[in-house]
Amino acid sequence: MRSFTYSRAGSAAEAVGRAAAGTAFVAGGTNLLDLMKADVLRPEGLVDISRLPLDRIEETAEGGLRLGALARNADTAYDERVQTRYPMLSKAILAGASAQLRNMATNGGNLLQRTRCYYFYDTATPCNKRQPGSGCGAIGGVNRIHAILGASDQCIAVHPSDLCVALAALEAVVRVTGPDGERSIPFAELHRLPGDRPEIDTVLRPGDLVTAIDLPARGFAEHSTYLKIRDRASYAFALVSVAAGLEMDGDTVRDARLALGGVAHKPWRDPEAEAALIGKPATPDRFRAAARVLLRDAKGHEHNSFKIELAERAIVRALTEAAERKGASRP
Ligand SMILES: Cc1cc2nc3c(=O)[nH]c(=O)nc-3n(C[C@H](O)[C@H](O)[C@H](O)COP(=O)(O)OP(=O)(O)OC[C@H]3O[C@@H](n4cnc5c(N)ncnc54)[C@H](O)[C@@H]3O)c2cc1C
Ligand code: SF4
């Protein structure tokens, strides 16, 4: 057994002040504690942030919503305003984990959950993300769930979150307070690609506390969906997922957002794929053309090449559903 210190923070400033090297914040604990039990993560100390008053969902002056970092995934998904104005987000959250886990898991923790790569969890195998320089068990190993976009020769892991895929499509902003003060991070910049530093998942700095996630006013409520393709109908991570939001002018696409999950180290968006939809008729052929733009650099490994065609089909299906989804107010 490994010993560690535990303390409960009374304020955000106190939490940041206590976050020394080797410590970790614990919120719902549904990911961090599993990783500690598996001996994958070995923090010397835990700073419990679960009682901080960061659990509210509030209106913003810009007409959007501010989701507290400590609001539970379930409370966020079932919030009337989220369901009505951001149905894609509600649907994404409810596609993840289980009811019990969503009752415990927080929004901040969901953003920062670690990959589900088998080798990352198995301390008997090499993994550059867990132990830099040790190698990658998935390259040349079993890689069915791994990345087809943005991977490196050091790591081919994918980010497992559903919530994050919808936040990427919505262009949310992550609010952070840390040793250097407060700052806002556009969602697209939060997670990073593995490159030659796969052990670093995000641009957060040591001691940074996520306090909230801001949703812009535009939620694509009338024409959006979240489609998750997985091995089981529930309680399984995405092989491929698609968050799609459209603004329609009759049968023509006026604006488009498209993000993919389960395919890369971060939710995958591509402005060129979205541009390929704008001003075009909402037809399967156009959607397929945009999917091919998005997937043009996709590369499979021994066991996951099927994801390339799966992603193309999922994009066409999600965009078709979004285009037809007029006035949908519930996921
Ligand atoms: C069996 C199982 C199935 C699952 N299936 C899915 C799924 O299908 N889809 C999906 O999206 N997720 C899934 N999950 C993951 C689940 O959503 C995450 O475990 C959860 O969201 C993490 O939130 P938490 O509050 O428990 O985080 P914690 O475990 O407390 O923390 C996770 C990480 O975030 C850091 N952290 C937490 N809050 C903050 C903060 N405010 N500021 C800075 N750092 C912070 C912690 O230090 C830690 O590194 C599953 C989990 C399990 C166990
Ligand atoms: S894919 Fe990444 S997380 Fe998985 S074994 Fe390789 S380095 Fe580790």
mmCIF file of C-alpha atoms and ligand atoms in Angstrom:
data_model
loop_
_atom_site.group_PDB
_atom_site.id
_atom_site.type_symbol
_atom_site.label_atom_id
_atom_site.label_comp_id
_atom_site.label_asym_id
_atom_site.label_seq_id
_atom_site.Cartn_x
_atom_site.Cartn_y
_atom_site.Cartn_z
ATOM 1 C CA MET A 1 0.000 0.000 0.000
ATOM 2 C CA ARG A 2 1.227 3.489 -0.790
ATOM 3 C CA SER A 3 0.514 6.228 1.722
ATOM 4 C CA PHE A 4 -0.559 9.730 0.718
ATOM 5 C CA THR A 5 -1.739 12.849 2.500
ATOM 6 C CA TYR A 6 -5.329 14.066 2.287
ATOM 7 C CA SER A 7 -6.751 17.527 2.917
ATOM 8 C CA ARG A 8 -10.015 19.224 2.078
ATOM 9 C CA ALA A 9 -9.844 22.691 0.542
ATOM 10 C CA GLY A 10 -12.214 25.362 1.893
ATOM 11 C CA SER A 11 -11.855 27.712 -1.069
ATOM 12 C CA ALA A 12 -10.519 27.736 -4.602
ATOM 13 C CA ALA A 13 -7.577 29.881 -3.488
ATOM 14 C CA GLU A 14 -6.772 27.396 -0.715
ATOM 15 C CA ALA A 15 -6.952 24.498 -3.197
ATOM 16 C CA VAL A 16 -4.529 26.221 -5.559
ATOM 17 C CA GLY A 17 -2.241 27.129 -2.650
ATOM 18 C CA ARG A 18 -2.083 23.516 -1.472
ATOM 19 C CA ALA A 19 -1.443 22.055 -4.910
ATOM 20 C CA ALA A 20 2.248 21.300 -4.695
ATOM 21 C CA ALA A 21 4.230 19.025 -7.012
ATOM 22 C CA GLY A 22 3.116 15.450 -6.471
ATOM 23 C CA THR A 23 -0.396 16.349 -5.304
ATOM 24 C CA ALA A 24 -3.655 15.934 -7.222
ATOM 25 C CA PHE A 25 -7.084 17.464 -6.890
ATOM 26 C CA VAL A 26 -9.834 14.941 -6.261
ATOM 27 C CA ALA A 27 -13.399 15.806 -7.273
ATOM 28 C CA GLY A 28 -15.796 12.860 -7.812
ATOM 29 C CA GLY A 29 -12.829 10.481 -7.653
ATOM 30 C CA THR A 30 -14.301 8.115 -10.270
ATOM 31 C CA ASN A 31 -11.187 8.208 -12.432
ATOM 32 C CA LEU A 32 -8.394 9.305 -10.118
ATOM 33 C CA LEU A 33 -9.099 6.741 -7.391
ATOM 34 C CA ASP A 34 -9.344 3.896 -9.933
ATOM 35 C CA LEU A 35 -5.943 4.887 -11.293
ATOM 36 C CA MET A 36 -4.465 5.031 -7.805
ATOM 37 C CA LYS A 37 -5.878 1.596 -6.964
ATOM 38 C CA ALA A 38 -4.306 0.220 -10.155
ATOM 39 C CA ASP A 39 -0.995 1.854 -9.131
ATOM 40 C CA VAL A 40 -0.967 3.839 -12.388
ATOM 41 C CA LEU A 41 -0.961 7.181 -10.574
ATOM 42 C CA ARG A 42 0.886 7.637 -7.292
ATOM 43 C CA PRO A 43 0.153 11.122 -5.930
ATOM 44 C CA GLU A 44 1.836 11.977 -2.640
ATOM 45 C CA GLY A 45 -1.170 14.007 -1.590
ATOM 46 C CA LEU A 46 -4.818 14.549 -2.483
ATOM 47 C CA VAL A 47 -6.497 17.944 -2.214
ATOM 48 C CA ASP A 48 -10.225 17.321 -1.980
ATOM 49 C CA ILE A 49 -12.093 20.006 -3.933
ATOM 50 C CA SER A 50 -15.478 18.297 -3.879
ATOM 51 C CA ARG A 51 -17.033 20.682 -1.328
ATOM 52 C CA LEU A 52 -16.032 23.911 -3.083
ATOM 53 C CA PRO A 53 -18.976 26.081 -4.174
ATOM 54 C CA LEU A 54 -18.297 25.497 -7.874
ATOM 55 C CA ASP A 55 -21.326 23.318 -8.546
ATOM 56 C CA ARG A 56 -23.782 25.833 -9.952
ATOM 57 C CA ILE A 57 -25.097 26.259 -13.480
ATOM 58 C CA GLU A 58 -25.681 29.939 -14.167
ATOM 59 C CA GLU A 59 -26.625 32.314 -16.970
ATOM 60 C CA THR A 60 -23.777 34.384 -18.444
ATOM 61 C CA ALA A 61 -24.023 38.030 -19.478
ATOM 62 C CA GLU A 62 -23.420 36.897 -23.083
ATOM 63 C CA GLY A 63 -26.577 34.764 -23.133
ATOM 64 C CA GLY A 64 -24.846 31.449 -22.553
ATOM 65 C CA LEU A 65 -24.503 29.162 -19.537
ATOM 66 C CA ARG A 66 -21.652 28.746 -17.063
ATOM 67 C CA LEU A 67 -21.305 25.120 -15.932
ATOM 68 C CA GLY A 68 -19.558 24.847 -12.572
ATOM 69 C CA ALA A 69 -16.539 22.539 -12.646
ATOM 70 C CA LEU A 70 -17.997 20.655 -9.686
ATOM 71 C CA ALA A 71 -21.517 20.347 -11.074
ATOM 72 C CA ARG A 72 -22.193 16.631 -11.421
ATOM 73 C CA ASN A 73 -22.493 15.207 -14.923
ATOM 74 C CA ALA A 74 -26.061 14.066 -14.157
ATOM 75 C CA ASP A 75 -27.156 17.462 -12.808
ATOM 76 C CA THR A 76 -25.710 19.105 -15.919
ATOM 77 C CA ALA A 77 -27.379 16.703 -18.359
ATOM 78 C CA TYR A 78 -30.797 17.043 -16.699
ATOM 79 C CA ASP A 79 -30.673 20.810 -16.222
ATOM 80 C CA GLU A 80 -33.715 22.221 -18.034
ATOM 81 C CA ARG A 81 -31.655 24.980 -19.697
ATOM 82 C CA VAL A 82 -28.996 22.549 -20.903
ATOM 83 C CA GLN A 83 -31.622 20.171 -22.266
ATOM 84 C CA THR A 84 -33.484 22.948 -24.066
ATOM 85 C CA ARG A 85 -30.626 25.097 -25.324
ATOM 86 C CA TYR A 86 -27.801 22.544 -25.681
ATOM 87 C CA PRO A 87 -29.481 19.185 -26.345
ATOM 88 C CA MET A 88 -26.321 17.854 -28.013
ATOM 89 C CA LEU A 89 -24.463 18.315 -24.724
ATOM 90 C CA SER A 90 -27.138 16.658 -22.639
ATOM 91 C CA LYS A 91 -27.242 13.733 -25.020
ATOM 92 C CA ALA A 92 -23.447 13.368 -24.970
ATOM 93 C CA ILE A 93 -23.304 13.239 -21.174
ATOM 94 C CA LEU A 94 -26.123 10.704 -20.974
ATOM 95 C CA ALA A 95 -24.327 8.513 -23.530
ATOM 96 C CA GLY A 96 -21.428 8.133 -21.087
ATOM 97 C CA ALA A 97 -20.682 5.809 -18.173
ATOM 98 C CA SER A 98 -23.644 4.754 -15.997
ATOM 99 C CA ALA A 99 -26.278 6.562 -13.943
ATOM 100 C CA GLN A 100 -24.317 5.944 -10.739
ATOM 101 C CA LEU A 101 -21.086 7.263 -12.229
ATOM 102 C CA ARG A 102 -22.772 10.330 -13.718
ATOM 103 C CA ASN A 103 -24.191 11.126 -10.272
ATOM 104 C CA MET A 104 -20.656 11.211 -8.868
ATOM 105 C CA ALA A 105 -18.552 12.466 -11.787
ATOM 106 C CA THR A 106 -17.993 16.211 -12.113
ATOM 107 C CA ASN A 107 -17.651 18.335 -15.225
ATOM 108 C CA GLY A 108 -14.066 19.339 -14.402
ATOM 109 C CA GLY A 109 -13.084 15.727 -13.737
ATOM 110 C CA ASN A 110 -14.669 14.587 -16.982
ATOM 111 C CA LEU A 111 -12.495 17.024 -18.948
ATOM 112 C CA LEU A 112 -9.353 15.730 -17.275
ATOM 113 C CA GLN A 113 -10.045 11.992 -17.181
ATOM 114 C CA ARG A 114 -7.185 9.894 -18.551
ATOM 115 C CA THR A 115 -7.138 7.612 -21.564
ATOM 116 C CA ARG A 116 -8.632 4.125 -21.413
ATOM 117 C CA CYS A 117 -5.728 2.556 -23.350
ATOM 118 C CA TYR A 118 -5.319 -0.978 -21.917
ATOM 119 C CA TYR A 119 -1.555 -0.585 -21.620
ATOM 120 C CA PHE A 120 -1.827 2.682 -19.702
ATOM 121 C CA TYR A 121 -3.726 0.727 -17.031
ATOM 122 C CA ASP A 122 -1.420 -2.301 -17.082
ATOM 123 C CA THR A 123 1.718 -1.470 -15.127
ATOM 124 C CA ALA A 124 3.409 -4.654 -16.378
ATOM 125 C CA THR A 125 3.559 -3.257 -19.929
ATOM 126 C CA PRO A 126 5.436 -0.328 -21.508
ATOM 127 C CA CYS A 127 3.558 2.943 -21.853
ATOM 128 C CA ASN A 128 5.077 6.328 -22.684
ATOM 129 C CA LYS A 129 2.103 8.128 -21.182
ATOM 130 C CA ARG A 130 2.400 6.363 -17.812
ATOM 131 C CA GLN A 131 6.185 6.112 -17.804
ATOM 132 C CA PRO A 132 7.889 8.397 -20.339
ATOM 133 C CA GLY A 133 10.521 6.647 -22.417
ATOM 134 C CA SER A 134 9.289 3.110 -21.690
ATOM 135 C CA GLY A 135 7.729 2.552 -25.127
ATOM 136 C CA CYS A 136 4.187 2.084 -26.371
ATOM 137 C CA GLY A 137 2.482 -1.259 -25.870
ATOM 138 C CA ALA A 138 -0.333 -0.367 -28.234
ATOM 139 C CA ILE A 139 1.859 0.211 -31.285
ATOM 140 C CA GLY A 140 2.328 -3.314 -32.549
ATOM 141 C CA GLY A 141 0.029 -4.580 -29.786
ATOM 142 C CA VAL A 142 -3.753 -4.690 -29.498
ATOM 143 C CA ASN A 143 -4.932 -1.340 -30.776
ATOM 144 C CA ARG A 144 -8.596 -1.731 -31.684
ATOM 145 C CA ILE A 145 -9.714 1.265 -29.575
ATOM 146 C CA HIS A 146 -6.875 3.556 -30.558
ATOM 147 C CA ALA A 147 -6.402 6.711 -32.624
ATOM 148 C CA ILE A 148 -6.715 7.163 -36.365
ATOM 149 C CA LEU A 149 -5.957 10.899 -36.329
ATOM 150 C CA GLY A 150 -3.279 13.072 -34.731
ATOM 151 C CA ALA A 151 -1.293 10.193 -33.201
ATOM 152 C CA SER A 152 2.495 10.051 -32.915
ATOM 153 C CA ASP A 153 5.117 7.319 -32.897
ATOM 154 C CA GLN A 154 5.148 7.701 -29.110
ATOM 155 C CA CYS A 155 1.430 7.285 -28.374
ATOM 156 C CA ILE A 156 -1.768 6.408 -30.238
ATOM 157 C CA ALA A 157 -4.195 6.792 -27.314
ATOM 158 C CA VAL A 158 -7.594 8.469 -27.597
ATOM 159 C CA HIS A 159 -9.357 10.807 -25.206
ATOM 160 C CA PRO A 160 -12.338 8.906 -23.798
ATOM 161 C CA SER A 161 -14.805 11.667 -22.883
ATOM 162 C CA ASP A 162 -18.224 12.116 -24.493
ATOM 163 C CA LEU A 163 -18.890 15.465 -22.824
ATOM 164 C CA CYS A 164 -15.714 16.922 -24.340
ATOM 165 C CA VAL A 165 -16.763 16.117 -27.906
ATOM 166 C CA ALA A 166 -19.928 18.187 -27.525
ATOM 167 C CA LEU A 167 -18.003 20.985 -25.778
ATOM 168 C CA ALA A 168 -15.587 21.076 -28.718
ATOM 169 C CA ALA A 169 -18.447 21.401 -31.203
ATOM 170 C CA LEU A 170 -20.083 24.115 -29.109
ATOM 171 C CA GLU A 171 -16.799 26.067 -28.792
ATOM 172 C CA ALA A 172 -16.970 26.187 -25.013
ATOM 173 C CA VAL A 173 -14.383 28.058 -22.956
ATOM 174 C CA VAL A 174 -12.669 26.567 -19.904
ATOM 175 C CA ARG A 175 -12.137 28.878 -16.941
ATOM 176 C CA VAL A 176 -9.115 28.211 -14.798
ATOM 177 C CA THR A 177 -7.578 29.679 -11.661
ATOM 178 C CA GLY A 178 -3.989 28.867 -10.844
ATOM 179 C CA PRO A 179 -0.791 30.109 -9.211
ATOM 180 C CA ASP A 180 -0.560 32.812 -11.926
ATOM 181 C CA GLY A 181 -4.175 33.983 -11.529
ATOM 182 C CA GLU A 182 -7.251 33.386 -13.635
ATOM 183 C CA ARG A 183 -7.414 32.657 -17.334
ATOM 184 C CA SER A 184 -9.761 31.330 -20.003
ATOM 185 C CA ILE A 185 -8.847 28.578 -22.439
ATOM 186 C CA PRO A 186 -10.789 28.037 -25.690
ATOM 187 C CA PHE A 187 -11.891 24.400 -25.648
ATOM 188 C CA ALA A 188 -9.951 23.524 -28.796
ATOM 189 C CA GLU A 189 -6.735 24.492 -26.989
ATOM 190 C CA LEU A 190 -7.303 22.571 -23.730
ATOM 191 C CA HIS A 191 -6.247 19.083 -24.828
ATOM 192 C CA ARG A 192 -3.044 18.505 -26.758
ATOM 193 C CA LEU A 193 -1.844 15.906 -29.239
ATOM 194 C CA PRO A 194 0.697 13.387 -27.932
ATOM 195 C CA GLY A 195 3.716 14.346 -30.068
ATOM 196 C CA ASP A 196 6.860 13.404 -28.165
ATOM 197 C CA ARG A 197 5.332 14.279 -24.752
ATOM 198 C CA PRO A 198 2.373 11.875 -24.487
ATOM 199 C CA GLU A 199 2.455 12.067 -20.691
ATOM 200 C CA ILE A 200 0.992 15.591 -20.928
ATOM 201 C CA ASP A 201 -2.709 15.570 -21.806
ATOM 202 C CA THR A 202 -3.599 19.262 -21.583
ATOM 203 C CA VAL A 203 -2.165 22.774 -21.492
ATOM 204 C CA LEU A 204 -3.020 23.095 -17.783
ATOM 205 C CA ARG A 205 -0.079 23.962 -15.549
ATOM 206 C CA PRO A 206 0.657 22.444 -12.133
ATOM 207 C CA GLY A 207 -1.774 23.829 -9.566
ATOM 208 C CA ASP A 208 -4.341 24.949 -12.139
ATOM 209 C CA LEU A 209 -7.902 24.436 -10.923
ATOM 210 C CA VAL A 210 -10.717 24.317 -13.472
ATOM 211 C CA THR A 211 -13.521 26.439 -12.024
ATOM 212 C CA ALA A 212 -16.128 26.462 -14.803
ATOM 213 C CA ILE A 213 -16.959 25.799 -18.432
ATOM 214 C CA ASP A 214 -18.665 28.595 -20.353
ATOM 215 C CA LEU A 215 -21.101 27.723 -23.114
ATOM 216 C CA PRO A 216 -21.646 30.417 -25.731
ATOM 217 C CA ALA A 217 -25.202 31.547 -26.501
ATOM 218 C CA ARG A 218 -25.362 29.514 -29.697
ATOM 219 C CA GLY A 219 -26.324 25.941 -28.851
ATOM 220 C CA PHE A 220 -27.547 24.640 -32.242
ATOM 221 C CA ALA A 221 -30.646 23.485 -30.363
ATOM 222 C CA GLU A 222 -32.860 23.018 -33.412
ATOM 223 C CA HIS A 223 -30.460 20.974 -35.493
ATOM 224 C CA SER A 224 -27.976 18.970 -33.478
ATOM 225 C CA THR A 225 -27.238 15.531 -32.199
ATOM 226 C CA TYR A 226 -24.642 13.365 -30.501
ATOM 227 C CA LEU A 227 -24.108 9.923 -31.956
ATOM 228 C CA LYS A 228 -22.015 7.376 -30.080
ATOM 229 C CA ILE A 229 -20.953 4.084 -31.668
ATOM 230 C CA ARG A 230 -19.708 1.507 -29.161
ATOM 231 C CA ASP A 231 -19.437 -2.211 -28.560
ATOM 232 C CA ARG A 232 -22.340 -2.307 -26.066
ATOM 233 C CA ALA A 233 -25.464 -0.179 -25.920
ATOM 234 C CA SER A 234 -24.448 1.257 -22.552
ATOM 235 C CA TYR A 235 -21.528 1.431 -20.148
ATOM 236 C CA ALA A 236 -18.920 1.443 -22.918
ATOM 237 C CA PHE A 237 -16.558 4.056 -24.286
ATOM 238 C CA ALA A 238 -16.967 5.340 -27.836
ATOM 239 C CA LEU A 239 -15.288 3.598 -30.732
ATOM 240 C CA VAL A 240 -16.351 6.643 -32.700
ATOM 241 C CA SER A 241 -18.665 9.460 -31.682
ATOM 242 C CA VAL A 242 -19.945 12.527 -33.507
ATOM 243 C CA ALA A 243 -21.243 15.832 -32.177
ATOM 244 C CA ALA A 244 -23.014 17.662 -34.984
ATOM 245 C CA GLY A 245 -24.674 21.072 -34.958
ATOM 246 C CA LEU A 246 -26.194 22.779 -37.979
ATOM 247 C CA GLU A 247 -27.929 26.043 -38.741
ATOM 248 C CA MET A 248 -30.301 25.499 -41.616
ATOM 249 C CA ASP A 249 -31.811 27.819 -44.180
ATOM 250 C CA GLY A 250 -34.499 25.604 -45.640
ATOM 251 C CA ASP A 251 -32.604 22.617 -47.000
ATOM 252 C CA THR A 252 -29.298 24.485 -47.153
ATOM 253 C CA VAL A 253 -26.651 24.417 -44.429
ATOM 254 C CA ARG A 254 -25.978 27.968 -43.206
ATOM 255 C CA ASP A 255 -23.410 27.028 -40.547
ATOM 256 C CA ALA A 256 -21.954 23.777 -39.252
ATOM 257 C CA ARG A 257 -20.030 22.317 -36.341
ATOM 258 C CA LEU A 258 -18.647 18.821 -36.361
ATOM 259 C CA ALA A 259 -16.484 17.121 -33.728
ATOM 260 C CA LEU A 260 -15.368 13.501 -33.506
ATOM 261 C CA GLY A 261 -14.641 11.460 -30.395
ATOM 262 C CA GLY A 262 -12.846 8.132 -30.000
ATOM 263 C CA VAL A 263 -10.456 8.878 -32.857
ATOM 264 C CA ALA A 264 -7.687 11.073 -31.426
ATOM 265 C CA HIS A 265 -5.875 12.281 -28.318
ATOM 266 C CA LYS A 266 -8.398 15.139 -28.208
ATOM 267 C CA PRO A 267 -11.862 15.812 -29.669
ATOM 268 C CA TRP A 268 -11.218 16.229 -33.383
ATOM 269 C CA ARG A 269 -12.498 19.245 -35.302
ATOM 270 C CA ASP A 270 -11.494 20.440 -38.730
ATOM 271 C CA PRO A 271 -12.562 23.861 -40.066
ATOM 272 C CA GLU A 272 -12.139 22.645 -43.649
ATOM 273 C CA ALA A 273 -14.681 19.879 -43.125
ATOM 274 C CA GLU A 274 -17.159 22.360 -41.668
ATOM 275 C CA ALA A 275 -16.519 24.799 -44.524
ATOM 276 C CA ALA A 276 -17.296 21.972 -46.952
ATOM 277 C CA LEU A 277 -20.851 21.938 -45.581
ATOM 278 C CA ILE A 278 -21.642 25.641 -45.507
ATOM 279 C CA GLY A 279 -23.886 26.916 -48.282
ATOM 280 C CA LYS A 280 -24.460 23.370 -49.524
ATOM 281 C CA PRO A 281 -27.644 21.307 -49.623
ATOM 282 C CA ALA A 282 -28.133 18.934 -46.697
ATOM 283 C CA THR A 283 -27.747 15.686 -48.614
ATOM 284 C CA PRO A 284 -25.950 12.438 -47.746
ATOM 285 C CA ASP A 285 -23.527 13.002 -50.625
ATOM 286 C CA ARG A 286 -22.496 16.414 -49.275
ATOM 287 C CA PHE A 287 -22.180 15.011 -45.780
ATOM 288 C CA ARG A 288 -20.013 12.175 -47.079
ATOM 289 C CA ALA A 289 -17.802 14.668 -48.914
ATOM 290 C CA ALA A 290 -17.319 16.654 -45.684
ATOM 291 C CA ALA A 291 -16.570 13.435 -43.776
ATOM 292 C CA ARG A 292 -13.867 12.576 -46.302
ATOM 293 C CA VAL A 293 -12.288 16.000 -45.827
ATOM 294 C CA LEU A 294 -12.262 15.479 -42.071
ATOM 295 C CA LEU A 295 -10.809 11.994 -42.384
ATOM 296 C CA ARG A 296 -8.320 12.740 -45.187
ATOM 297 C CA ASP A 297 -5.277 12.137 -42.948
ATOM 298 C CA ALA A 298 -6.780 9.213 -41.022
ATOM 299 C CA LYS A 299 -4.414 6.290 -40.570
ATOM 300 C CA GLY A 300 -5.337 2.933 -39.085
ATOM 301 C CA HIS A 301 -3.224 0.484 -37.150
ATOM 302 C CA GLU A 302 -3.403 -3.292 -37.186
ATOM 303 C CA HIS A 303 -6.762 -3.615 -35.436
ATOM 304 C CA ASN A 304 -8.504 -0.258 -35.805
ATOM 305 C CA SER A 305 -8.623 0.568 -39.534
ATOM 306 C CA PHE A 306 -12.338 -0.212 -39.395
ATOM 307 C CA LYS A 307 -12.750 3.092 -37.548
ATOM 308 C CA ILE A 308 -12.097 5.086 -40.729
ATOM 309 C CA GLU A 309 -15.167 3.802 -42.555
ATOM 310 C CA LEU A 310 -17.128 3.709 -39.313
ATOM 311 C CA ALA A 311 -16.349 7.385 -38.716
ATOM 312 C CA GLU A 312 -17.414 8.329 -42.246
ATOM 313 C CA ARG A 313 -20.726 6.515 -41.865
ATOM 314 C CA ALA A 314 -21.288 7.944 -38.379
ATOM 315 C CA ILE A 315 -20.688 11.493 -39.626
ATOM 316 C CA VAL A 316 -23.208 11.060 -42.461
ATOM 317 C CA ARG A 317 -25.766 9.601 -40.068
ATOM 318 C CA ALA A 318 -25.265 12.287 -37.405
ATOM 319 C CA LEU A 319 -25.470 15.157 -39.908
ATOM 320 C CA THR A 320 -28.582 13.650 -41.486
ATOM 321 C CA GLU A 321 -30.198 13.349 -38.063
ATOM 322 C CA ALA A 322 -29.187 16.900 -37.114
ATOM 323 C CA ALA A 323 -30.538 18.366 -40.355
ATOM 324 C CA GLU A 324 -33.899 16.689 -39.775
ATOM 325 C CA ARG A 325 -34.105 17.444 -36.073
ATOM 326 C CA LYS A 326 -36.218 20.606 -36.252
ATOM 327 C CA GLY A 327 -37.348 21.990 -32.915
ATOM 328 C CA ALA A 328 -35.989 19.102 -30.874
ATOM 329 C CA SER A 329 -35.817 20.280 -27.287
ATOM 330 C CA ARG A 330 -34.950 17.027 -25.577
ATOM 331 C CA PRO A 331 -32.106 14.583 -26.237
HETATM 332 C C1 LIG B 1 -16.671 2.192 -15.603
HETATM 333 C C2 LIG B 1 -16.569 3.595 -16.150
HETATM 334 C C3 LIG B 1 -17.152 3.905 -17.365
HETATM 335 C C4 LIG B 1 -17.078 5.199 -17.881
HETATM 336 N N1 LIG B 1 -17.635 5.498 -19.091
HETATM 337 C C5 LIG B 1 -17.526 6.750 -19.601
HETATM 338 C C6 LIG B 1 -18.061 7.087 -20.864
HETATM 339 O O1 LIG B 1 -18.667 6.249 -21.552
HETATM 340 N N2 LIG B 1 -17.923 8.360 -21.306
HETATM 341 C C7 LIG B 1 -17.268 9.316 -20.578
HETATM 342 O O2 LIG B 1 -17.171 10.458 -21.016
HETATM 343 N N3 LIG B 1 -16.715 9.023 -19.393
HETATM 344 C C8 LIG B 1 -16.835 7.772 -18.894
HETATM 345 N N4 LIG B 1 -16.269 7.472 -17.692
HETATM 346 C C9 LIG B 1 -15.396 8.438 -17.063
HETATM 347 C C10 LIG B 1 -16.096 9.347 -16.093
HETATM 348 O O3 LIG B 1 -16.923 10.224 -16.808
HETATM 349 C C11 LIG B 1 -14.978 10.096 -15.377
HETATM 350 O O4 LIG B 1 -14.358 9.176 -14.504
HETATM 351 C C12 LIG B 1 -15.481 11.287 -14.604
HETATM 352 O O5 LIG B 1 -16.094 12.222 -15.443
HETATM 353 C C13 LIG B 1 -14.352 11.958 -13.854
HETATM 354 O O6 LIG B 1 -14.899 12.942 -13.020
HETATM 355 P P1 LIG B 1 -14.536 12.952 -11.460
HETATM 356 O O7 LIG B 1 -15.163 14.173 -10.884
HETATM 357 O O8 LIG B 1 -14.875 11.665 -10.810
HETATM 358 O O9 LIG B 1 -12.962 13.145 -11.581
HETATM 359 P P2 LIG B 1 -11.798 12.686 -10.600
HETATM 360 O O10 LIG B 1 -11.590 11.232 -10.711
HETATM 361 O O11 LIG B 1 -11.981 13.261 -9.242
HETATM 362 O O12 LIG B 1 -10.577 13.467 -11.291
HETATM 363 C C14 LIG B 1 -10.129 13.147 -12.574
HETATM 364 C C15 LIG B 1 -8.924 14.012 -12.889
HETATM 365 O O13 LIG B 1 -9.294 15.374 -12.999
HETATM 366 C C16 LIG B 1 -8.595 16.185 -12.073
HETATM 367 N N5 LIG B 1 -9.574 17.191 -11.639
HETATM 368 C C17 LIG B 1 -10.846 16.944 -11.254
HETATM 369 N N6 LIG B 1 -11.508 18.101 -11.079
HETATM 370 C C18 LIG B 1 -10.622 19.101 -11.362
HETATM 371 C C19 LIG B 1 -10.699 20.523 -11.382
HETATM 372 N N7 LIG B 1 -11.847 21.166 -11.092
HETATM 373 N N8 LIG B 1 -9.606 21.222 -11.713
HETATM 374 C C20 LIG B 1 -8.439 20.599 -12.024
HETATM 375 N N9 LIG B 1 -8.302 19.254 -12.022
HETATM 376 C C21 LIG B 1 -9.383 18.516 -11.713
HETATM 377 C C22 LIG B 1 -8.132 15.235 -10.982
HETATM 378 O O14 LIG B 1 -6.963 15.702 -10.334
HETATM 379 C C23 LIG B 1 -7.862 13.978 -11.803
HETATM 380 O O15 LIG B 1 -6.599 14.075 -12.428
HETATM 381 C C24 LIG B 1 -16.377 6.193 -17.132
HETATM 382 C C25 LIG B 1 -15.804 5.887 -15.896
HETATM 383 C C26 LIG B 1 -15.893 4.608 -15.400
HETATM 384 C C27 LIG B 1 -15.259 4.308 -14.075
HETATM 385 S S1 SF4 B 2 -1.059 4.387 -26.830
HETATM 386 FE FE1 SF4 B 2 -0.295 5.914 -25.371
HETATM 387 S S2 SF4 B 2 -1.349 5.341 -23.500
HETATM 388 FE FE2 SF4 B 2 -1.409 3.533 -24.826
HETATM 389 S S3 SF4 B 2 0.423 2.320 -24.421
HETATM 390 FE FE3 SF4 B 2 0.943 3.688 -26.057
HETATM 391 S S4 SF4 B 2 1.865 5.428 -24.967
HETATM 392 FE FE4 SF4 B 2 0.658 4.323 -23.469
#
